[in-house]
Short mmCIF file of N, CA, C and O in Angstrom, two decimals:
data_model
loop_
_atom_site.label_atom_id
_atom_site.label_comp_id
_atom_site.label_asym_id
_atom_site.label_seq_id
_atom_site.Cartn_x
_atom_site.Cartn_y
_atom_site.Cartn_z
N MET A 168 0.84 -1.17 0.00
CA MET A 168 0.00 0.00 0.00
C MET A 168 0.89 1.23 0.00
O MET A 168 1.96 1.22 0.56
N ARG A 169 0.41 2.28 -0.65
CA ARG A 169 1.15 3.55 -0.70
C ARG A 169 0.51 4.49 0.31
O ARG A 169 -0.71 4.66 0.33
N LEU A 170 1.34 5.09 1.15
CA LEU A 170 0.87 6.00 2.18
C LEU A 170 1.60 7.33 2.09
O LEU A 170 2.77 7.37 1.71
N ALA A 171 0.92 8.39 2.47
CA ALA A 171 1.54 9.68 2.73
C ALA A 171 1.39 9.89 4.24
O ALA A 171 0.31 9.70 4.80
N VAL A 172 2.49 10.23 4.90
CA VAL A 172 2.47 10.44 6.34
C VAL A 172 3.00 11.85 6.63
O VAL A 172 4.05 12.24 6.12
N THR A 173 2.24 12.59 7.43
CA THR A 173 2.65 13.93 7.83
C THR A 173 2.69 13.98 9.35
O THR A 173 2.00 13.23 10.03
N TYR A 174 3.49 14.89 9.87
CA TYR A 174 3.55 15.03 11.33
C TYR A 174 3.82 16.46 11.72
O TYR A 174 4.41 17.24 10.98
N ASP A 175 3.33 16.81 12.91
CA ASP A 175 3.54 18.12 13.51
C ASP A 175 3.96 17.87 14.95
O ASP A 175 3.13 17.56 15.81
N ILE A 176 5.26 17.94 15.18
CA ILE A 176 5.83 17.62 16.49
C ILE A 176 6.81 18.73 16.86
O ILE A 176 7.75 19.00 16.10
N SER A 177 6.61 19.37 17.99
CA SER A 177 7.44 20.52 18.36
C SER A 177 8.76 20.13 19.01
O SER A 177 9.76 20.84 18.85
N ASP A 178 8.80 19.05 19.75
CA ASP A 178 10.03 18.64 20.45
C ASP A 178 11.03 18.04 19.44
O ASP A 178 10.72 17.06 18.77
N ASN A 179 12.20 18.65 19.36
CA ASN A 179 13.21 18.21 18.38
C ASN A 179 13.59 16.74 18.55
O ASN A 179 13.77 16.03 17.56
N ARG A 180 13.72 16.28 19.76
CA ARG A 180 14.14 14.90 20.02
C ARG A 180 13.08 13.91 19.52
O ARG A 180 13.40 12.94 18.84
N ILE A 181 11.84 14.19 19.82
CA ILE A 181 10.75 13.30 19.39
C ILE A 181 10.58 13.39 17.87
O ILE A 181 10.41 12.37 17.20
N ARG A 182 10.66 14.61 17.32
CA ARG A 182 10.53 14.77 15.88
C ARG A 182 11.62 13.99 15.14
O ARG A 182 11.35 13.33 14.13
N THR A 183 12.83 14.01 15.65
CA THR A 183 13.93 13.26 15.04
C THR A 183 13.66 11.76 15.11
O THR A 183 13.92 11.03 14.15
N ARG A 184 13.13 11.30 16.22
CA ARG A 184 12.82 9.86 16.34
C ARG A 184 11.74 9.44 15.36
O ARG A 184 11.85 8.39 14.71
N VAL A 185 10.70 10.26 15.21
CA VAL A 185 9.63 9.94 14.25
C VAL A 185 10.20 9.99 12.83
O VAL A 185 9.91 9.11 12.01
N PHE A 186 11.04 10.98 12.53
CA PHE A 186 11.68 11.06 11.22
C PHE A 186 12.45 9.78 10.92
O PHE A 186 12.32 9.20 9.83
N ARG A 187 13.22 9.29 11.86
CA ARG A 187 14.02 8.08 11.64
C ARG A 187 13.14 6.84 11.46
O ARG A 187 13.45 5.96 10.66
N ILE A 188 12.06 6.76 12.21
CA ILE A 188 11.12 5.65 12.03
C ILE A 188 10.58 5.67 10.60
O ILE A 188 10.63 4.66 9.90
N LEU A 189 10.08 6.81 10.18
CA LEU A 189 9.49 6.92 8.84
C LEU A 189 10.53 6.71 7.74
O LEU A 189 10.25 6.07 6.73
N GLU A 190 11.73 7.21 7.96
CA GLU A 190 12.80 7.05 6.98
C GLU A 190 13.14 5.58 6.75
O GLU A 190 13.50 5.19 5.64
N SER A 191 12.96 4.76 7.77
CA SER A 191 13.26 3.34 7.62
C SER A 191 12.20 2.62 6.78
O SER A 191 12.41 1.49 6.34
N TYR A 192 11.06 3.28 6.53
CA TYR A 192 9.98 2.68 5.75
C TYR A 192 9.78 3.29 4.37
O TYR A 192 9.11 2.70 3.53
N GLY A 193 10.31 4.49 4.13
CA GLY A 193 10.02 5.12 2.85
C GLY A 193 10.82 6.36 2.58
O GLY A 193 11.91 6.55 3.10
N ALA A 194 10.25 7.25 1.77
CA ALA A 194 10.96 8.40 1.22
C ALA A 194 10.52 9.70 1.88
O ALA A 194 9.33 10.01 1.92
N TRP A 195 11.51 10.47 2.30
CA TRP A 195 11.27 11.81 2.83
C TRP A 195 11.00 12.72 1.65
O TRP A 195 11.80 12.79 0.71
N LYS A 196 9.86 13.39 1.63
CA LYS A 196 9.47 14.23 0.50
C LYS A 196 9.59 15.72 0.80
O LYS A 196 9.98 16.49 -0.06
N GLN A 197 9.17 16.13 1.98
CA GLN A 197 9.26 17.52 2.41
C GLN A 197 9.46 17.51 3.91
O GLN A 197 9.43 16.46 4.53
N TYR A 198 9.61 18.68 4.49
CA TYR A 198 9.98 18.77 5.90
C TYR A 198 9.30 17.74 6.80
O TYR A 198 9.97 17.01 7.49
N SER A 199 8.01 17.68 6.79
CA SER A 199 7.30 16.75 7.66
C SER A 199 6.40 15.82 6.87
O SER A 199 5.31 15.46 7.32
N VAL A 200 6.86 15.41 5.69
CA VAL A 200 6.05 14.58 4.81
C VAL A 200 6.88 13.41 4.27
O VAL A 200 7.98 13.61 3.76
N PHE A 201 6.33 12.23 4.39
CA PHE A 201 6.95 11.02 3.85
C PHE A 201 5.96 10.31 2.94
O PHE A 201 4.75 10.39 3.15
N GLU A 202 6.49 9.59 1.94
CA GLU A 202 5.69 8.66 1.16
C GLU A 202 6.27 7.27 1.40
O GLU A 202 7.49 7.09 1.39
N LEU A 203 5.39 6.31 1.64
CA LEU A 203 5.82 4.95 1.96
C LEU A 203 5.12 3.96 1.05
O LEU A 203 3.94 4.13 0.73
N GLU A 204 5.81 2.91 0.69
CA GLU A 204 5.22 1.76 -0.03
C GLU A 204 5.48 0.57 0.89
O GLU A 204 6.60 0.05 0.93
N ILE A 205 4.46 0.20 1.67
CA ILE A 205 4.66 -0.82 2.70
C ILE A 205 3.50 -1.81 2.73
O ILE A 205 2.43 -1.54 2.19
N SER A 206 3.74 -2.91 3.42
CA SER A 206 2.71 -3.93 3.58
C SER A 206 1.81 -3.59 4.78
O SER A 206 2.13 -2.69 5.57
N ASP A 207 0.73 -4.33 4.92
CA ASP A 207 -0.16 -4.14 6.07
C ASP A 207 0.58 -4.37 7.38
O ASP A 207 0.40 -3.63 8.35
N VAL A 208 1.41 -5.40 7.43
CA VAL A 208 2.17 -5.72 8.64
C VAL A 208 3.14 -4.60 8.96
O VAL A 208 3.25 -4.16 10.13
N GLN A 209 3.84 -4.09 7.95
CA GLN A 209 4.78 -2.99 8.18
C GLN A 209 4.05 -1.75 8.67
O GLN A 209 4.57 -1.02 9.52
N ARG A 210 2.84 -1.51 8.16
CA ARG A 210 2.07 -0.35 8.62
C ARG A 210 1.75 -0.48 10.11
O ARG A 210 1.90 0.48 10.87
N LEU A 211 1.32 -1.65 10.53
CA LEU A 211 1.03 -1.85 11.95
C LEU A 211 2.27 -1.66 12.81
O LEU A 211 2.21 -1.03 13.88
N GLU A 212 3.40 -2.19 12.35
CA GLU A 212 4.67 -2.02 13.08
C GLU A 212 5.04 -0.55 13.19
O GLU A 212 5.40 -0.06 14.26
N MET A 213 4.95 0.16 12.07
CA MET A 213 5.30 1.57 12.03
C MET A 213 4.41 2.38 12.97
O MET A 213 4.89 3.21 13.74
N GLU A 214 3.10 2.15 12.91
CA GLU A 214 2.18 2.87 13.78
C GLU A 214 2.49 2.61 15.25
O GLU A 214 2.45 3.53 16.07
N ALA A 215 2.81 1.38 15.60
CA ALA A 215 3.15 1.05 16.99
C ALA A 215 4.41 1.78 17.43
O ALA A 215 4.47 2.30 18.56
N LYS A 216 5.41 1.83 16.56
CA LYS A 216 6.66 2.54 16.90
C LYS A 216 6.41 4.02 17.11
O LYS A 216 6.96 4.63 18.04
N ILE A 217 5.60 4.61 16.25
CA ILE A 217 5.30 6.04 16.38
C ILE A 217 4.51 6.31 17.66
O ILE A 217 4.84 7.23 18.41
N LYS A 218 3.50 5.50 17.93
CA LYS A 218 2.71 5.67 19.15
C LYS A 218 3.58 5.58 20.40
O LYS A 218 3.30 6.24 21.40
N ALA A 219 4.63 4.78 20.34
CA ALA A 219 5.50 4.59 21.50
C ALA A 219 6.38 5.81 21.79
O ALA A 219 6.86 5.96 22.91
N VAL A 220 6.58 6.69 20.80
CA VAL A 220 7.50 7.82 21.03
C VAL A 220 6.82 9.18 21.10
O VAL A 220 7.40 10.10 21.66
N ILE A 221 5.62 9.32 20.54
CA ILE A 221 4.99 10.64 20.57
C ILE A 221 4.36 10.92 21.93
O ILE A 221 4.13 10.01 22.72
N GLU A 222 4.09 12.20 22.16
CA GLU A 222 3.51 12.65 23.41
C GLU A 222 2.20 13.38 23.14
O GLU A 222 1.91 13.74 22.00
N PRO A 223 1.40 13.63 24.19
CA PRO A 223 0.16 14.39 24.00
C PRO A 223 0.47 15.72 23.31
O PRO A 223 1.45 16.39 23.63
N GLY A 224 -0.35 16.08 22.34
CA GLY A 224 -0.15 17.32 21.59
C GLY A 224 0.55 17.10 20.26
O GLY A 224 0.47 17.94 19.38
N ASP A 225 1.26 15.98 20.12
CA ASP A 225 1.90 15.65 18.85
C ASP A 225 0.84 15.15 17.87
O ASP A 225 -0.15 14.55 18.28
N LYS A 226 1.08 15.41 16.59
CA LYS A 226 0.11 14.98 15.57
C LYS A 226 0.82 14.23 14.46
O LYS A 226 1.81 14.71 13.93
N VAL A 227 0.29 13.06 14.11
CA VAL A 227 0.75 12.29 12.96
C VAL A 227 -0.48 11.89 12.18
O VAL A 227 -1.44 11.37 12.75
N ARG A 228 -0.47 12.16 10.87
CA ARG A 228 -1.60 11.81 10.01
C ARG A 228 -1.11 10.86 8.94
O ARG A 228 -0.06 11.08 8.34
N ILE A 229 -1.90 9.82 8.67
CA ILE A 229 -1.56 8.82 7.66
C ILE A 229 -2.67 8.79 6.63
O ILE A 229 -3.84 8.59 6.96
N TYR A 230 -2.28 9.00 5.37
CA TYR A 230 -3.23 8.99 4.26
C TYR A 230 -2.89 7.81 3.35
O TYR A 230 -1.75 7.69 2.89
N GLU A 231 -3.86 6.96 3.09
CA GLU A 231 -3.66 5.86 2.14
C GLU A 231 -3.97 6.39 0.74
O GLU A 231 -5.01 7.01 0.52
N LEU A 232 -3.05 6.15 -0.19
CA LEU A 232 -3.19 6.65 -1.55
C LEU A 232 -3.56 5.50 -2.49
O LEU A 232 -2.83 4.52 -2.59
N CYS A 233 -4.67 5.66 -3.19
CA CYS A 233 -5.09 4.64 -4.16
C CYS A 233 -4.20 4.75 -5.40
O CYS A 233 -3.49 5.73 -5.59
N GLU A 234 -4.26 3.75 -6.26
CA GLU A 234 -3.44 3.74 -7.48
C GLU A 234 -3.73 4.96 -8.35
O GLU A 234 -2.82 5.57 -8.91
N ARG A 235 -4.99 5.32 -8.48
CA ARG A 235 -5.36 6.50 -9.27
C ARG A 235 -4.75 7.76 -8.67
O ARG A 235 -4.23 8.62 -9.39
N CYS A 236 -4.79 7.84 -7.35
CA CYS A 236 -4.24 9.02 -6.66
C CYS A 236 -2.72 9.11 -6.85
O CYS A 236 -2.18 10.19 -7.09
N VAL A 237 -2.04 7.98 -6.75
CA VAL A 237 -0.59 7.96 -6.91
C VAL A 237 -0.22 8.45 -8.31
O VAL A 237 0.71 9.23 -8.48
N GLY A 238 -0.97 8.01 -9.31
CA GLY A 238 -0.70 8.42 -10.68
C GLY A 238 -0.95 9.89 -10.94
O GLY A 238 -0.46 10.45 -11.91
N ALA A 239 -1.71 10.52 -10.06
CA ALA A 239 -2.06 11.93 -10.23
C ALA A 239 -1.18 12.87 -9.40
O ALA A 239 -1.43 14.07 -9.37
N ILE A 240 -0.16 12.36 -8.74
CA ILE A 240 0.72 13.20 -7.94
C ILE A 240 1.49 14.14 -8.85
O ILE A 240 2.07 13.72 -9.85
N VAL A 241 1.47 15.42 -8.52
CA VAL A 241 2.17 16.44 -9.29
C VAL A 241 3.11 17.18 -8.34
O VAL A 241 2.70 17.57 -7.25
N GLU A 242 4.36 17.34 -8.75
CA GLU A 242 5.31 18.13 -7.97
C GLU A 242 5.56 19.42 -8.71
O GLU A 242 5.89 19.41 -9.90
N ILE A 243 5.40 20.54 -8.02
CA ILE A 243 5.64 21.85 -8.59
C ILE A 243 6.76 22.50 -7.79
O ILE A 243 6.75 22.46 -6.56
N GLY A 244 7.72 23.07 -8.46
CA GLY A 244 8.83 23.70 -7.77
C GLY A 244 9.95 22.72 -7.54
O GLY A 244 10.15 21.78 -8.32
N GLU A 245 10.66 22.92 -6.46
CA GLU A 245 11.83 22.08 -6.15
C GLU A 245 11.42 20.63 -6.00
O GLU A 245 10.43 20.31 -5.36
N LYS A 246 12.17 19.74 -6.61
CA LYS A 246 11.89 18.31 -6.54
C LYS A 246 12.19 17.78 -5.14
O LYS A 246 12.97 18.37 -4.39
N SER A 247 11.61 16.64 -4.83
CA SER A 247 11.81 15.99 -3.53
C SER A 247 13.28 15.64 -3.33
O SER A 247 13.99 15.38 -4.30
N PRO A 248 13.74 15.60 -2.08
CA PRO A 248 15.13 15.24 -1.80
C PRO A 248 15.46 13.86 -2.35
O PRO A 248 14.62 12.96 -2.33
N LYS A 249 16.67 13.70 -2.85
CA LYS A 249 17.12 12.40 -3.37
C LYS A 249 17.70 11.59 -2.23
O LYS A 249 18.74 11.93 -1.67
N ARG A 250 17.02 10.54 -1.84
CA ARG A 250 17.48 9.64 -0.79
C ARG A 250 17.12 8.24 -1.21
O ARG A 250 16.13 8.01 -1.89
N LYS A 251 17.91 7.29 -0.76
CA LYS A 251 17.61 5.90 -1.07
C LYS A 251 16.25 5.56 -0.46
O LYS A 251 15.99 5.86 0.70
N SER A 252 15.39 4.94 -1.27
CA SER A 252 14.04 4.68 -0.81
C SER A 252 13.39 3.60 -1.64
O SER A 252 13.82 3.30 -2.74
N ASN A 253 12.33 3.05 -1.11
CA ASN A 253 11.54 2.08 -1.86
C ASN A 253 10.41 2.76 -2.63
O ASN A 253 9.61 2.11 -3.26
N VAL A 254 10.34 4.09 -2.56
CA VAL A 254 9.28 4.83 -3.22
C VAL A 254 9.88 5.65 -4.36
O VAL A 254 10.86 6.34 -4.19
N ILE A 255 9.27 5.56 -5.52
CA ILE A 255 9.76 6.30 -6.69
C ILE A 255 9.10 7.65 -6.77
O ILE A 255 7.98 7.85 -6.46
#
């Protein structure tokens, strides 16, 4: 499944931990945005890891992207950072 994950976390230490969790599953696209191509099991693992590190007031949103939606992604302006990833 293809996911877009966004987060709003003010504490630098927690934000870095969430960044590293997400980086292990997919591609960093923008400051607080990742795209992931993962299995159902990996999604459950990822969600559990994130829940274990965030605190009250932190926000993480997960959007599942259908095939039609993925094909309609448009990037305007600066391209996404180049990092090794399972997401094209």
